[in-house]
Coordinates of C-alpha atoms in Angstrom, one line a residue:
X24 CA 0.0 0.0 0.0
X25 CA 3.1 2.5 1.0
X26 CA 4.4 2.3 -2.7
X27 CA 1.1 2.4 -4.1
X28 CA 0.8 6.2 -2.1
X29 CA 3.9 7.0 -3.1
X30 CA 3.3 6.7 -7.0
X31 CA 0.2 7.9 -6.6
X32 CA 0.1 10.7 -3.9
X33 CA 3.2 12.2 -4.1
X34 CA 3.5 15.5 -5.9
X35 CA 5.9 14.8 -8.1
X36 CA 6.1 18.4 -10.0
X37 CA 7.0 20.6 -7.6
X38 CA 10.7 20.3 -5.3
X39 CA 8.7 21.3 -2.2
X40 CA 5.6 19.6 -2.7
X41 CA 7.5 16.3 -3.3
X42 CA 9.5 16.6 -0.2
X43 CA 6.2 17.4 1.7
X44 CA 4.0 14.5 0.6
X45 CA 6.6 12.0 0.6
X46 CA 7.4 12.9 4.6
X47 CA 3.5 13.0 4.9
X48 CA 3.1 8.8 3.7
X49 CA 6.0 7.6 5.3
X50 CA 4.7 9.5 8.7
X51 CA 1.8 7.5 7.8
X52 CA 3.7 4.5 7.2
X53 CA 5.1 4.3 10.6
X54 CA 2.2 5.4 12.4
X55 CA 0.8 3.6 15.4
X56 CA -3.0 4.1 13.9
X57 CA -3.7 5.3 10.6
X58 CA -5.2 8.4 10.1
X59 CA -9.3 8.3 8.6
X60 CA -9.5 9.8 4.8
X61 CA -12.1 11.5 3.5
X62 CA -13.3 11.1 0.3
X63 CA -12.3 14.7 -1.0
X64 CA -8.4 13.8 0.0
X65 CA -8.3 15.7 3.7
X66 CA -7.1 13.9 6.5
X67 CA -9.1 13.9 9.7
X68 CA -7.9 13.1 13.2
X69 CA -9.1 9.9 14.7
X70 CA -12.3 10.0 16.8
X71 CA -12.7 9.1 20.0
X72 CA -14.3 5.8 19.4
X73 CA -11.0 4.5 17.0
X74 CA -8.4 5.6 19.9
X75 CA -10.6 3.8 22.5
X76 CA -11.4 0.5 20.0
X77 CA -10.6 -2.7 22.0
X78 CA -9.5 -4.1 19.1
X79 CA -6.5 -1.8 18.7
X80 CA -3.6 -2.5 20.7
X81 CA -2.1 -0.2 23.3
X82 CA 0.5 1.9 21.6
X83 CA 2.8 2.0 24.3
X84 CA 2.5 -1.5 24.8
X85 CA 3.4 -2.1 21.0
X86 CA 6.3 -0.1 21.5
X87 CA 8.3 -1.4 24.7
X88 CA 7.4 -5.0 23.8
X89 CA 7.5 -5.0 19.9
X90 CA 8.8 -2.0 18.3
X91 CA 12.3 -1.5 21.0
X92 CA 13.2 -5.0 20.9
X93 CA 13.3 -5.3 17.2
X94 CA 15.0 -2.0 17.0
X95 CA 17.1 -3.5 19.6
X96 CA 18.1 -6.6 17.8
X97 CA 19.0 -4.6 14.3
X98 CA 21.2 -2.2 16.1
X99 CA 24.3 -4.5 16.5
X100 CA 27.2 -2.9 15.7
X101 CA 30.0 -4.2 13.4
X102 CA 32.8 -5.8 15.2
X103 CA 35.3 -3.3 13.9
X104 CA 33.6 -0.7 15.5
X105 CA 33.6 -2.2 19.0
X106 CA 37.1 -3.5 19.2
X107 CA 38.4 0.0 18.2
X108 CA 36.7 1.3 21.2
X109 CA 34.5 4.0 18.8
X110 CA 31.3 2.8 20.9
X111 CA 31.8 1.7 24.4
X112 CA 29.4 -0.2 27.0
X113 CA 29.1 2.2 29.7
X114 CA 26.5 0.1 31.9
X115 CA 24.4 -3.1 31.8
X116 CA 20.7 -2.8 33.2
X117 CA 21.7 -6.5 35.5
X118 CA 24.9 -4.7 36.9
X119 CA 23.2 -1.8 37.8
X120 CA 20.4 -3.4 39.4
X121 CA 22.3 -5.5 41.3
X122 CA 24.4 -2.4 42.6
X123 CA 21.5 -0.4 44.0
X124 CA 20.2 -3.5 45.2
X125 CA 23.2 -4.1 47.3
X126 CA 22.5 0.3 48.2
X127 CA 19.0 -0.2 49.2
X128 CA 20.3 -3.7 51.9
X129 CA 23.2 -1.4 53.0
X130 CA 20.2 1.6 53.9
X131 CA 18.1 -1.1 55.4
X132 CA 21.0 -2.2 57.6
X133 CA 21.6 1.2 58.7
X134 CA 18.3 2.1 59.2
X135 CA 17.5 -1.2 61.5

């Protein structure tokens, strides 16, 4: 459907027009709900009764459990790149934890 808009949609005569449409169908692309069209080519915002629809997921449910983790898995960088120490680990969510965790049984010792 994305590259049927695009040959279709896009205003391909004009420099800024063609910057403008193309930016408009891949926002729509990569939005969480699509946007209702009317029949006269204006968009319209959703209504209250699409945003609310039980059979649309939670957006921010889609995003920490779907959308981060593949982003997640595709962001690996090349081995070159780590070993000439251009990108460095600076923490790791497990050490972390286990650091405050040790904080918080150090306060509780203190405090009893």
């Amino acid at each position: 459907m994305f590259l049927l808009r695009i040959a279709t949609e896009v205003d391909w005569d004009s420099e800024k027009g063609c910057f403008e449409s193309i930016a408009r169908e891949i926002a729509t692309l990569y939005m969480m709900r699509p946007i209702e069209r009317e029949s006269d080519g204006q968009t319209t915002q959703p209504t209250q009764n699409t945003i609310s629809d039980p059979n649309v997921p939670d957006w921010k449910f889609t995003v920490e459990h779907i959308l981060f983790p593949q982003l997640k898995s595709f962001f690996v960088p090349d081995q070159t790149v780590t070993s000439s120490g251009a990108i460095l680990q600076v923490a790791d969510l497990h050490d972390l934890y286990k650091v405050f965790e040790r904080c918080l049984s150090l306060k509780w010792e203190f405090l009893i």
